[in-house]
Amino acid sequence: MFFHITLERNMQLHPRHFGPHLREKLVAKLMKDVEGTCSGRHGFVVAITNVEDIGKGLIREGTGFVTFPVKYQCVAFRPFKGEILEAVVTMVNKMGFFAEAGPVQIFVSNHLIPDDMEFQSGDMPNYTTSDGSVKIQKDSEVRLKIIGTRVDATEIFCIGTIKDDFLGVINDPGAAS
Amino acid sequence: MSLEPFNRLVRLAARAFYDDITMKGDNQPKAGRGDNRGMAVVVLDALTRRQWVREEDLAKALKLHSKQLRRTLRFFEEEKLVTRDHRKETAKCAKVFSAAVAATGDGQKILKEGEEKTKLHTHSYCCLDYAQVHDVVRYRLHRMKKKLKDELDSRNTIQEYTCPNCGKRYSAFDALQLVSLTDDYFHCENCNGELVAESDKLAAEEMGDGDDNARRRRREKLKDMLQKMEEQLKPLTLQLARVKDLPVPEFGSLQAWEARANAAARASGDSSAVDSTKSSQGQGYGGTPMPFLGETRVEVALSGVEVKEEDTESDTKATAVKVLPPWMIKQGMNLTKEQYGEVMPVTKMDESSAPIDDKKSKDLKEDEKSRQDEYLKAYYEALVKRQKEQEDALKKMQQESETSRASKSDFSNGDSEVHAERQVGMKAKREDDENDDVEWEESPPAGNTGGTYKLADLNVEANASSDDEDDIDWEEG
Ligand SMILES: [Zn+2]
């Protein structure tokens, strides 16, 4: 799920950036530092939308670095248990398949793949129905349901299922080619 | 639009889900005496025989302590089976309600003259919310089934893996670390052994260790449970299917209901004077003017085609032209179509349906009479058939209730018999108002057709309540 939230961060800036473009430098650094990171609490920071406030800088003794408290708004993405996501398959093996929904990695184990889909090994390992009409392989797009998340301080990993109504392949590039 | 299917639904649901619910007081020790399991069922059963009812009255009728009853009702309110309403009222208000109760033929005339007080009291009322009951029961069944099935399919479960070499356990959350680049399996972080999924292990070696056995036993238990559930709740699911396309009986809010009931009572010329005693003496027809029953709709299945027929009111005075509600016109046309064309504009149905007492031309009367005779014979046949069916249904019902709550069953039987009798009276009255050929009036009143709460058909009554005030006139005739 996506959230638009306000976060705060103390930014340290090297003295060489001090000057008329200090603010721009600070924002650029903020984007570089924050976007794409993941916190267990807020999920992945997808993009900064606005810098609300830059507080007074505080010179750190000894180094000359200055710490600025920065308040910014950003779009964050955090997966939840029960959420339906659309993801791209990245790897298929006998134990199931891995997929990515943006920055989130999801594993779908083989017992959460419908029983009528069987693993086919080979160059392009895949799960296929007996009539061959549905195939899950690398780069397939699937709709899945998150049934568990493991949230570390810097990482979120999800377990998904496609063994439910309206879940499964939504677009199979291999079938078209 | 009978209440009976819905009442049956409530009764079945009560037995299925609330049979062993104990209404414990906060300070009551759970002693043998305090064991009031089954009370929930009794209360729900009682509510199926009523519409809006004051909780004190209900408590008296059930011989329960009002506190105990309130606790039960609060529980059912939370379960979304029952709607409750509370209001401050004087004795006068209470009287209005009593009149309404009497008007609906509930027969529970509890408020006596002497009980009037001038003080303001808060009274609570309760009533079954059939629409919601329907939804709640369906939802409950759905959740039960889904939970078991999900568990059985090990859906939504995180797969676990074990290493056969060192016995280390992993879950699917570790999948990223376990992936091997060389083959399609997961490998142990310690010894690089090939991991085995827990459920696969179960399938592979049926003679597994204790852990696996437990798992398998659990699976079997789940399967068993699911099967048992489907078996035991079959009557309930069947009833749900039966009820699915029926219009849900709706009493409306307490105020609306009360107003409607009283209006209907006034319209039929006598108010709370009606009570159950008269009708319960078995004076099937003509005896008891029931304000509500007078206008009750009767459904008749004639040769496969369902013909609905109104219990038409004869208007002997027939002076004022009344605008009839559309439903009445429609049904009436179904009945005597040509008649309208010859005699009256369609909207004056009340006159046309009672031409005998009017100054209509003789030949027309004869003509109509024979037609009506024919119709009524067929109608009555269907009626008897229907009553038989109802009897059967009721017997089934009673057996159920008797087995479950023998102590209260006599109460319920008595109550429903009262209604049955009344219903017969109502039907006979309808024949009466045709005012000819009496042969089919002789047929025995079906004793136990109870439980068909025609009288509860409030939506209809509300419309018709503007009707005439001379039920009594033609009942004597
Ligand atoms: Zn190992």
PDB file of C-alpha atoms in Angstrom, chain A residues 103-170:
ATOM      1  CA  PRO A 103      11.245  -2.859  -4.489  1.00  0.00           C
ATOM      2  CA  VAL A 104       9.489  -5.694  -2.685  1.00  0.00           C
ATOM      3  CA  GLN A 105      10.577  -9.264  -3.125  1.00  0.00           C
ATOM      4  CA  ILE A 106       7.914 -11.915  -2.836  1.00  0.00           C
ATOM      5  CA  PHE A 107       8.281 -15.643  -2.670  1.00  0.00           C
ATOM      6  CA  VAL A 108       5.446 -17.933  -3.679  1.00  0.00           C
ATOM      7  CA  SER A 109       6.165 -21.457  -2.554  1.00  0.00           C
ATOM      8  CA  ASN A 110       4.965 -24.336  -4.671  1.00  0.00           C
ATOM      9  CA  HIS A 111       2.212 -25.358  -2.299  1.00  0.00           C
ATOM     10  CA  LEU A 112       0.685 -21.927  -2.760  1.00  0.00           C
ATOM     11  CA  ILE A 113       0.573 -22.399  -6.496  1.00  0.00           C
ATOM     12  CA  PRO A 114      -2.659 -24.004  -7.733  1.00  0.00           C
ATOM     13  CA  ASP A 115      -2.477 -27.771  -7.685  1.00  0.00           C
ATOM     14  CA  ASP A 116      -3.109 -28.059 -11.391  1.00  0.00           C
ATOM     15  CA  MET A 117       0.128 -26.241 -12.221  1.00  0.00           C
ATOM     16  CA  GLU A 118       3.218 -28.362 -12.429  1.00  0.00           C
ATOM     17  CA  PHE A 119       6.859 -27.489 -12.437  1.00  0.00           C
ATOM     18  CA  GLN A 120       8.707 -27.943 -15.689  1.00  0.00           C
ATOM     19  CA  SER A 121      12.463 -27.729 -15.504  1.00  0.00           C
ATOM     20  CA  GLY A 122      14.677 -26.758 -18.374  1.00  0.00           C
ATOM     21  CA  ASP A 123      16.151 -23.654 -19.876  1.00  0.00           C
ATOM     22  CA  MET A 124      13.179 -21.677 -18.867  1.00  0.00           C
ATOM     23  CA  PRO A 125      11.846 -23.328 -15.721  1.00  0.00           C
ATOM     24  CA  ASN A 126       8.134 -22.717 -15.346  1.00  0.00           C
ATOM     25  CA  TYR A 127       4.869 -23.765 -13.807  1.00  0.00           C
ATOM     26  CA  THR A 128       2.300 -24.846 -16.348  1.00  0.00           C
ATOM     27  CA  THR A 129      -1.215 -26.187 -16.272  1.00  0.00           C
ATOM     28  CA  SER A 130      -1.754 -29.602 -17.772  1.00  0.00           C
ATOM     29  CA  ASP A 131      -3.377 -28.157 -20.872  1.00  0.00           C
ATOM     30  CA  GLY A 132      -0.560 -25.642 -21.231  1.00  0.00           C
ATOM     31  CA  SER A 133      -2.889 -22.682 -21.291  1.00  0.00           C
ATOM     32  CA  VAL A 134      -1.363 -20.952 -18.290  1.00  0.00           C
ATOM     33  CA  LYS A 135       2.351 -20.674 -17.752  1.00  0.00           C
ATOM     34  CA  ILE A 136       4.368 -18.940 -15.085  1.00  0.00           C
ATOM     35  CA  GLN A 137       7.976 -18.274 -15.962  1.00  0.00           C
ATOM     36  CA  LYS A 138      10.515 -15.509 -15.631  1.00  0.00           C
ATOM     37  CA  ASP A 139       9.059 -12.120 -16.574  1.00  0.00           C
ATOM     38  CA  SER A 140       5.483 -13.309 -16.288  1.00  0.00           C
ATOM     39  CA  GLU A 141       3.212 -10.874 -14.542  1.00  0.00           C
ATOM     40  CA  VAL A 142       1.192 -12.326 -11.749  1.00  0.00           C
ATOM     41  CA  ARG A 143      -1.380 -11.080  -9.348  1.00  0.00           C
ATOM     42  CA  LEU A 144      -0.765 -12.471  -5.899  1.00  0.00           C
ATOM     43  CA  LYS A 145      -1.915 -12.080  -2.358  1.00  0.00           C
ATOM     44  CA  ILE A 146       0.495 -11.368   0.438  1.00  0.00           C
ATOM     45  CA  ILE A 147       0.015 -13.889   3.221  1.00  0.00           C
ATOM     46  CA  GLY A 148       3.007 -12.943   5.300  1.00  0.00           C
ATOM     47  CA  THR A 149       5.585 -10.224   5.590  1.00  0.00           C
ATOM     48  CA  ARG A 150       8.885 -10.228   7.302  1.00  0.00           C
ATOM     49  CA  VAL A 151       9.891  -6.723   8.170  1.00  0.00           C
ATOM     50  CA  ASP A 152      13.447  -6.121   9.199  1.00  0.00           C
ATOM     51  CA  ALA A 153      14.906  -2.735   9.985  1.00  0.00           C
ATOM     52  CA  THR A 154      16.085  -2.342   6.429  1.00  0.00           C
ATOM     53  CA  GLU A 155      14.282  -5.008   4.503  1.00  0.00           C
ATOM     54  CA  ILE A 156      10.822  -6.293   3.782  1.00  0.00           C
ATOM     55  CA  PHE A 157      10.309  -9.756   2.406  1.00  0.00           C
ATOM     56  CA  CYS A 158       6.913 -11.197   1.577  1.00  0.00           C
ATOM     57  CA  ILE A 159       5.327 -14.575   1.127  1.00  0.00           C
ATOM     58  CA  GLY A 160       2.570 -14.644  -1.426  1.00  0.00           C
ATOM     59  CA  THR A 161      -0.018 -17.010  -2.784  1.00  0.00           C
ATOM     60  CA  ILE A 162      -1.722 -17.387  -6.124  1.00  0.00           C
ATOM     61  CA  LYS A 163      -3.965 -20.171  -4.860  1.00  0.00           C
ATOM     62  CA  ASP A 164      -7.130 -18.175  -4.582  1.00  0.00           C
ATOM     63  CA  ASP A 165      -9.809 -16.686  -6.741  1.00  0.00           C
ATOM     64  CA  PHE A 166      -8.668 -14.218  -9.379  1.00  0.00           C
ATOM     65  CA  LEU A 167      -5.014 -14.677  -8.630  1.00  0.00           C
ATOM     66  CA  GLY A 168      -2.361 -15.905 -11.013  1.00  0.00           C
ATOM     67  CA  VAL A 169      -0.922 -14.906 -14.348  1.00  0.00           C
ATOM     68  CA  ILE A 170      -2.266 -11.643 -15.686  1.00  0.00           C
TER      69      ILE A 170
END
